[in-house]
Amino acid sequence: MNKQNNLLLALALFLGFFALSLSGFSQTAMQNIAGRNCINLNGQWPVIIDPTGTGNWRQVWKSNVPQNKTQFFEYSFDGGPKLNVPGDFNTQHPDLKFMEGTVWYQKKFNHLANESNRYFIHFGAVNYTADVYLNEKLLGGHEGGFTPFQFEITNDLIEGENILVVKVNNERHGDGLPGYGYDWMNYGGIIRDVNLVQTPTSYIDDYFIQLKKSIKNEVEGWVKINGQKANQKVEVVIPELKINYSTQSNSDGFAKVEFKGKFDRWSPTNPKLYEVIVQSETDTIRDEIGFRNIDVEGAKITLNGEPIFLKGINIHEEMPLRAAKAYTETDALVLLTWAKELGCNLVRLAHYPHNEYMVKMAEKMGIMVWDELPIYQHIQFSTPGVEEKMDLMLREMIKRDRNRAGVVIWSLSNETYQHTANRDSALVRITKKCRDLDNTRLITHVINSQGYNNNTFNVWEHLYQHCDVISLNEYIGWYVPWQGKPSETKWKFDCTDKPVIISEFGGEALYGSNYGPSDEAAWWTEEFQEQIYIKQTEMFETVPNLCGLCPWLLVDYRSLGRMHPVFQQGWNRKGLLSDKGQKKKAWYVMKKYYDRLDKK
Ligand code: GCB
């Protein structure tokens, strides 16, 4: 590139940034997209692969066509590759296999204007940043790879053909969530559904219809209307229970909801959902909602007032059989059927909010859900802007899932480092915000801080004073050597009055591996992993206030930092199932343990 081009590039980057700050950012997405009037925009979208970031400078969001015989443009969406939306881009084109950079997507759609409606473009998730253009105009940007967002486009749509262009970039950022280092595949792309949503001019944006904390027969919630007609009659109808509750929204569009009912409460053995209709004078939305109470009583977790042991499993959002990002209902069914077969009543959806199919399917199958934010390990809590991103992601996650009875735990971070500047204050603040947004579920942070001597493990964490549940990742027998007889392990928690969940433990094994001695970790044998599980199940008896377990994890998953050329080949092999779904020996140990708990 010559000097002039360099200057042009700098100018274009500056203008691009300036334009983004002028146009602003996305809105938190409206709740319950499946219940809306949508035109689904999924399908094959033409793309421009842009590893050098030149698309900004060439302004590829402009639909330029040569106007005379001497004019030309050095880009086009026509005649190039197409990618499936939704889907990760890395597994769809050989040039994108290890891509951490920019891909531009284009979608053309027709529109017939109807002035009595509003229109939104809604993305289930784009990993990691998205800049969205409609008809050459920048609508704004969104950061964060696992939560939904939307732009209102009512005034930007034109009659006839509209052209949407999305710049997707999955580079890692030091101040991102997650940051630079994480142990899973960084799948980029438009990874979840895209919809054009039509609403009335004043529409029901959000609602919270769940049981009041610890109360079995009382709903305490609200409905929020967005639009000029803020003040409206609002009704919540549950036909099966003959509930027809009526209230009025205020000048901010907010209506408090409080009513009683005889609810048949949701639980893993009774995953009961009711049809719920939320309606105002201008809008109606239907949902399927369950009602349950999840509480901590003493050092026990209770579901609908009864102590419950969380028989969990960790899952990443990946479909191993395709070695690609999971995003369909069928993917959810496959993963959750395995979890169910293992005997689980809980899935920890690690380490970021998974797609909505997963959450809804789990709820229908009677599996409780642990939702988690990607505040993972290396987070730069003191970098300006990071706390604001945490806050936005929290609101996006809760807004999407707050009516899912299946969701019982909000997990706000995983293994962040206690010495990081501003870490404690940032995590305490987000815990409070979470409780303000939703006090009906349990809140946790996952830690792995433990020292040991004399077969005694010490667990200290200032944060636990603010949480409902202590979640501990141990890995004794793999990263941490056994310190003595598992059944004689001792524990010292600096917080002794709360329920404890072992949120990760396990070790690696390559399915069928029999290259070397089974008592040496370095051979990745199934027997070595099996032994870890056998000893862990002996050790669990020693953990005070133990209320749940989540082995790491259901199935082998891709992680490029796992570099052993024979045993790993870019896969984390801690699955109880192989990447082909074959059961390893440790699967049977865990299954037997969960089956035994049922008989106790
Ligand atoms: C952990 C992390 C998890 C890793 C796992 C492992 O502690 O929370 O994300 O992937 O260890 O396999 O080492």
Short mmCIF file of N, CA and C in Angstrom, two decimals, residues 479-581:
data_model
loop_
_atom_site.label_atom_id
_atom_site.label_comp_id
_atom_site.label_asym_id
_atom_site.label_seq_id
_atom_site.Cartn_x
_atom_site.Cartn_y
_atom_site.Cartn_z
N TYR A 479 -5.27 -32.23 37.84
CA TYR A 479 -4.32 -31.12 38.02
C TYR A 479 -3.75 -31.09 39.43
N VAL A 480 -4.54 -31.57 40.39
CA VAL A 480 -4.13 -31.54 41.80
C VAL A 480 -3.95 -32.99 42.25
N PRO A 481 -2.76 -33.35 42.73
CA PRO A 481 -2.57 -34.76 43.12
C PRO A 481 -3.40 -35.13 44.34
N TRP A 482 -3.80 -36.39 44.42
CA TRP A 482 -4.45 -36.87 45.65
C TRP A 482 -3.49 -36.68 46.81
N GLN A 483 -4.01 -36.26 47.95
CA GLN A 483 -3.17 -35.96 49.11
C GLN A 483 -3.21 -37.07 50.15
N GLY A 484 -4.00 -38.08 49.92
CA GLY A 484 -4.15 -39.17 50.88
C GLY A 484 -5.33 -39.99 50.43
N LYS A 485 -5.90 -40.75 51.37
CA LYS A 485 -7.06 -41.57 50.99
C LYS A 485 -8.23 -40.65 50.66
N PRO A 486 -8.86 -40.80 49.50
CA PRO A 486 -9.98 -39.91 49.15
C PRO A 486 -11.04 -39.85 50.23
N SER A 487 -11.34 -41.00 50.83
CA SER A 487 -12.42 -41.01 51.83
C SER A 487 -12.02 -40.33 53.13
N GLU A 488 -10.71 -39.96 53.25
CA GLU A 488 -10.27 -39.27 54.48
C GLU A 488 -9.92 -37.81 54.21
N THR A 489 -10.34 -37.32 53.05
CA THR A 489 -10.07 -35.91 52.70
C THR A 489 -10.79 -35.01 53.70
N LYS A 490 -10.12 -33.89 54.03
CA LYS A 490 -10.78 -32.90 54.93
C LYS A 490 -10.89 -31.58 54.20
N TRP A 491 -11.87 -30.80 54.62
CA TRP A 491 -12.15 -29.52 53.95
C TRP A 491 -12.24 -28.40 54.96
N LYS A 492 -11.67 -27.26 54.58
CA LYS A 492 -11.84 -26.05 55.40
C LYS A 492 -12.39 -24.96 54.50
N PHE A 493 -13.64 -24.62 54.71
CA PHE A 493 -14.23 -23.53 53.94
C PHE A 493 -14.25 -22.29 54.83
N ASP A 494 -13.93 -21.13 54.29
CA ASP A 494 -14.00 -19.94 55.15
C ASP A 494 -15.44 -19.46 55.31
N CYS A 495 -16.34 -20.11 54.58
CA CYS A 495 -17.76 -19.76 54.69
C CYS A 495 -18.46 -21.11 54.88
N THR A 496 -18.97 -21.36 56.06
CA THR A 496 -19.38 -22.74 56.37
C THR A 496 -20.89 -22.97 56.35
N ASP A 497 -21.65 -21.89 56.13
CA ASP A 497 -23.10 -22.05 56.30
C ASP A 497 -23.85 -22.10 54.97
N LYS A 498 -23.13 -22.33 53.87
CA LYS A 498 -23.82 -22.30 52.57
C LYS A 498 -23.70 -23.63 51.85
N PRO A 499 -24.67 -23.91 50.96
CA PRO A 499 -24.56 -25.13 50.16
C PRO A 499 -23.33 -25.09 49.26
N VAL A 500 -22.78 -26.27 49.02
CA VAL A 500 -21.58 -26.37 48.17
C VAL A 500 -21.91 -27.23 46.95
N ILE A 501 -21.49 -26.74 45.78
CA ILE A 501 -21.56 -27.57 44.57
C ILE A 501 -20.13 -27.75 44.07
N ILE A 502 -19.76 -28.98 43.78
CA ILE A 502 -18.49 -29.19 43.07
C ILE A 502 -18.83 -28.96 41.61
N SER A 503 -18.40 -27.82 41.09
CA SER A 503 -18.84 -27.41 39.76
C SER A 503 -17.95 -27.94 38.64
N GLU A 504 -16.76 -28.42 38.98
CA GLU A 504 -15.92 -29.11 37.99
C GLU A 504 -14.98 -30.08 38.68
N PHE A 505 -14.85 -31.24 38.10
CA PHE A 505 -13.80 -32.21 38.45
C PHE A 505 -13.69 -33.15 37.27
N GLY A 506 -12.62 -33.92 37.22
CA GLY A 506 -12.49 -34.87 36.10
C GLY A 506 -11.05 -34.99 35.64
N GLY A 507 -10.87 -35.51 34.46
CA GLY A 507 -9.55 -35.70 33.88
C GLY A 507 -9.72 -36.16 32.44
N GLU A 508 -8.61 -36.21 31.72
CA GLU A 508 -8.74 -36.51 30.28
C GLU A 508 -8.53 -37.99 29.96
N ALA A 509 -9.23 -38.44 28.94
CA ALA A 509 -9.00 -39.79 28.39
C ALA A 509 -9.41 -39.80 26.93
N LEU A 510 -8.58 -40.42 26.12
CA LEU A 510 -8.96 -40.61 24.72
C LEU A 510 -9.70 -41.93 24.62
N TYR A 511 -10.91 -41.88 24.08
CA TYR A 511 -11.71 -43.10 24.00
C TYR A 511 -10.90 -44.21 23.33
N GLY A 512 -10.83 -45.36 23.99
CA GLY A 512 -10.15 -46.52 23.41
C GLY A 512 -8.64 -46.49 23.56
N SER A 513 -8.09 -45.43 24.17
CA SER A 513 -6.64 -45.33 24.24
C SER A 513 -6.05 -46.45 25.10
N ASN A 514 -5.13 -47.22 24.52
CA ASN A 514 -4.45 -48.24 25.32
C ASN A 514 -2.99 -48.31 24.89
N TYR A 515 -2.41 -47.13 24.71
CA TYR A 515 -1.01 -47.07 24.27
C TYR A 515 -0.02 -47.38 25.39
N GLY A 516 -0.41 -47.06 26.64
CA GLY A 516 0.59 -47.20 27.71
C GLY A 516 -0.07 -47.61 29.01
N PRO A 517 0.70 -47.57 30.10
CA PRO A 517 0.19 -48.03 31.40
C PRO A 517 -1.01 -47.22 31.87
N SER A 518 -2.01 -47.90 32.40
CA SER A 518 -3.26 -47.24 32.75
C SER A 518 -3.15 -46.44 34.04
N ASP A 519 -2.01 -46.55 34.77
CA ASP A 519 -1.89 -45.75 35.99
C ASP A 519 -1.00 -44.52 35.77
N GLU A 520 -0.77 -44.17 34.50
CA GLU A 520 0.02 -42.97 34.21
C GLU A 520 -0.84 -42.00 33.40
N ALA A 521 -0.98 -40.77 33.93
CA ALA A 521 -1.85 -39.77 33.30
C ALA A 521 -1.44 -39.51 31.84
N ALA A 522 -0.14 -39.56 31.58
CA ALA A 522 0.38 -39.13 30.28
C ALA A 522 -0.06 -40.02 29.11
N TRP A 523 -0.80 -41.10 29.39
CA TRP A 523 -1.26 -41.97 28.31
C TRP A 523 -2.75 -41.80 28.01
N TRP A 524 -3.37 -40.88 28.69
CA TRP A 524 -4.77 -40.54 28.40
C TRP A 524 -5.68 -41.77 28.33
N THR A 525 -5.47 -42.72 29.24
CA THR A 525 -6.29 -43.94 29.14
C THR A 525 -7.66 -43.74 29.80
N GLU A 526 -8.60 -44.51 29.33
CA GLU A 526 -9.93 -44.50 29.96
C GLU A 526 -9.85 -44.97 31.40
N GLU A 527 -8.92 -45.90 31.66
CA GLU A 527 -8.81 -46.45 33.02
C GLU A 527 -8.35 -45.38 33.99
N PHE A 528 -7.43 -44.51 33.55
CA PHE A 528 -6.94 -43.46 34.44
C PHE A 528 -8.09 -42.51 34.79
N GLN A 529 -8.85 -42.15 33.79
CA GLN A 529 -10.00 -41.27 34.03
C GLN A 529 -11.02 -41.96 34.94
N GLU A 530 -11.24 -43.23 34.68
CA GLU A 530 -12.20 -44.00 35.49
C GLU A 530 -11.79 -43.99 36.96
N GLN A 531 -10.47 -44.16 37.22
CA GLN A 531 -9.98 -44.15 38.59
C GLN A 531 -10.23 -42.81 39.28
N ILE A 532 -10.05 -41.73 38.51
CA ILE A 532 -10.33 -40.40 39.09
C ILE A 532 -11.78 -40.36 39.55
N TYR A 533 -12.68 -40.83 38.70
CA TYR A 533 -14.10 -40.79 39.05
C TYR A 533 -14.42 -41.69 40.24
N ILE A 534 -13.79 -42.86 40.29
CA ILE A 534 -14.06 -43.76 41.42
C ILE A 534 -13.63 -43.09 42.73
N LYS A 535 -12.42 -42.50 42.71
CA LYS A 535 -11.91 -41.86 43.93
C LYS A 535 -12.73 -40.62 44.27
N GLN A 536 -13.12 -39.87 43.25
CA GLN A 536 -13.94 -38.68 43.51
C GLN A 536 -15.23 -39.07 44.21
N THR A 537 -15.86 -40.16 43.74
CA THR A 537 -17.14 -40.53 44.36
C THR A 537 -16.94 -40.96 45.82
N GLU A 538 -15.74 -41.47 46.14
CA GLU A 538 -15.45 -41.76 47.56
C GLU A 538 -15.26 -40.46 48.32
N MET A 539 -14.60 -39.51 47.66
CA MET A 539 -14.27 -38.24 48.32
C MET A 539 -15.51 -37.36 48.57
N PHE A 540 -16.52 -37.45 47.68
CA PHE A 540 -17.69 -36.57 47.82
C PHE A 540 -18.29 -36.65 49.22
N GLU A 541 -18.23 -37.85 49.81
CA GLU A 541 -18.82 -38.04 51.14
C GLU A 541 -18.19 -37.12 52.18
N THR A 542 -16.96 -36.63 51.88
CA THR A 542 -16.24 -35.83 52.89
C THR A 542 -16.54 -34.33 52.77
N VAL A 543 -17.26 -33.93 51.70
CA VAL A 543 -17.44 -32.48 51.46
C VAL A 543 -18.62 -31.97 52.26
N PRO A 544 -18.38 -31.01 53.17
CA PRO A 544 -19.50 -30.50 53.97
C PRO A 544 -20.50 -29.75 53.10
N ASN A 545 -21.77 -29.87 53.43
CA ASN A 545 -22.86 -29.15 52.75
C ASN A 545 -22.94 -29.43 51.24
N LEU A 546 -22.46 -30.61 50.84
CA LEU A 546 -22.48 -30.88 49.39
C LEU A 546 -23.92 -31.02 48.89
N CYS A 547 -24.27 -30.20 47.91
CA CYS A 547 -25.64 -30.19 47.38
C CYS A 547 -25.70 -30.44 45.89
N GLY A 548 -24.55 -30.60 45.26
CA GLY A 548 -24.61 -30.83 43.83
C GLY A 548 -23.24 -31.09 43.23
N LEU A 549 -23.28 -31.70 42.04
CA LEU A 549 -22.05 -32.06 41.34
C LEU A 549 -22.19 -31.74 39.86
N CYS A 550 -21.11 -31.30 39.27
CA CYS A 550 -21.08 -31.12 37.81
C CYS A 550 -19.74 -31.62 37.29
N PRO A 551 -19.68 -32.88 36.83
CA PRO A 551 -18.42 -33.34 36.25
C PRO A 551 -18.04 -32.48 35.05
N TRP A 552 -16.75 -32.32 34.83
CA TRP A 552 -16.27 -31.64 33.62
C TRP A 552 -15.86 -32.73 32.65
N LEU A 553 -16.58 -33.08 31.64
CA LEU A 553 -17.86 -32.62 31.21
C LEU A 553 -18.51 -33.69 30.37
N LEU A 554 -19.62 -33.40 29.76
CA LEU A 554 -20.41 -34.42 29.08
C LEU A 554 -19.65 -35.05 27.92
N VAL A 555 -19.07 -34.21 27.07
CA VAL A 555 -18.54 -34.75 25.82
C VAL A 555 -17.27 -33.98 25.43
N ASP A 556 -16.31 -34.67 24.84
CA ASP A 556 -15.06 -34.02 24.39
C ASP A 556 -15.42 -32.81 23.53
N TYR A 557 -14.60 -31.77 23.63
CA TYR A 557 -14.91 -30.56 22.85
C TYR A 557 -13.63 -29.95 22.30
N ARG A 558 -13.82 -29.15 21.26
CA ARG A 558 -12.65 -28.58 20.59
C ARG A 558 -12.06 -27.43 21.39
N SER A 559 -10.74 -27.45 21.49
CA SER A 559 -10.03 -26.37 22.16
C SER A 559 -8.61 -26.40 21.61
N LEU A 560 -8.28 -25.36 20.84
CA LEU A 560 -7.04 -25.44 20.05
C LEU A 560 -5.78 -25.41 20.91
N GLY A 561 -5.93 -25.00 22.17
CA GLY A 561 -4.77 -25.00 23.06
C GLY A 561 -4.44 -26.39 23.58
N ARG A 562 -5.24 -27.37 23.26
CA ARG A 562 -4.99 -28.75 23.70
C ARG A 562 -4.18 -29.43 22.60
N MET A 563 -2.84 -29.41 22.76
CA MET A 563 -1.96 -29.62 21.60
C MET A 563 -1.26 -30.96 21.55
N HIS A 564 -1.64 -31.89 22.43
CA HIS A 564 -0.93 -33.17 22.32
C HIS A 564 -1.27 -33.82 20.96
N PRO A 565 -0.22 -34.15 20.17
CA PRO A 565 -0.49 -34.56 18.79
C PRO A 565 -1.16 -35.92 18.66
N VAL A 566 -1.05 -36.74 19.69
CA VAL A 566 -1.65 -38.08 19.60
C VAL A 566 -3.00 -38.12 20.31
N PHE A 567 -3.02 -37.60 21.55
CA PHE A 567 -4.21 -37.82 22.38
C PHE A 567 -5.24 -36.70 22.28
N GLN A 568 -4.79 -35.50 21.98
CA GLN A 568 -5.73 -34.38 22.01
C GLN A 568 -6.08 -33.85 20.62
N GLN A 569 -5.10 -33.50 19.87
CA GLN A 569 -5.32 -33.00 18.50
C GLN A 569 -6.35 -31.86 18.45
N GLY A 570 -6.19 -30.93 19.40
CA GLY A 570 -7.10 -29.78 19.41
C GLY A 570 -8.42 -30.05 20.10
N TRP A 571 -8.50 -31.14 20.87
CA TRP A 571 -9.73 -31.46 21.62
C TRP A 571 -9.39 -31.56 23.10
N ASN A 572 -10.26 -31.02 23.93
CA ASN A 572 -10.19 -31.26 25.37
C ASN A 572 -10.90 -32.60 25.58
N ARG A 573 -10.17 -33.55 26.12
CA ARG A 573 -10.67 -34.94 26.21
C ARG A 573 -11.26 -35.29 27.57
N LYS A 574 -11.78 -34.30 28.28
CA LYS A 574 -12.35 -34.62 29.60
C LYS A 574 -13.79 -35.10 29.52
N GLY A 575 -14.29 -35.31 28.31
CA GLY A 575 -15.66 -35.79 28.17
C GLY A 575 -15.86 -37.17 28.78
N LEU A 576 -17.10 -37.38 29.28
CA LEU A 576 -17.48 -38.75 29.65
C LEU A 576 -17.84 -39.51 28.38
N LEU A 577 -18.13 -38.72 27.32
CA LEU A 577 -18.37 -39.29 26.00
C LEU A 577 -17.26 -38.78 25.07
N SER A 578 -16.93 -39.59 24.08
CA SER A 578 -15.95 -39.15 23.08
C SER A 578 -16.62 -38.17 22.12
N ASP A 579 -15.84 -37.61 21.22
CA ASP A 579 -16.43 -36.69 20.23
C ASP A 579 -17.36 -37.42 19.26
N LYS A 580 -17.35 -38.74 19.30
CA LYS A 580 -18.32 -39.51 18.47
C LYS A 580 -19.49 -40.00 19.31
N GLY A 581 -19.51 -39.61 20.57
CA GLY A 581 -20.62 -40.01 21.44
C GLY A 581 -20.42 -41.37 22.08
#
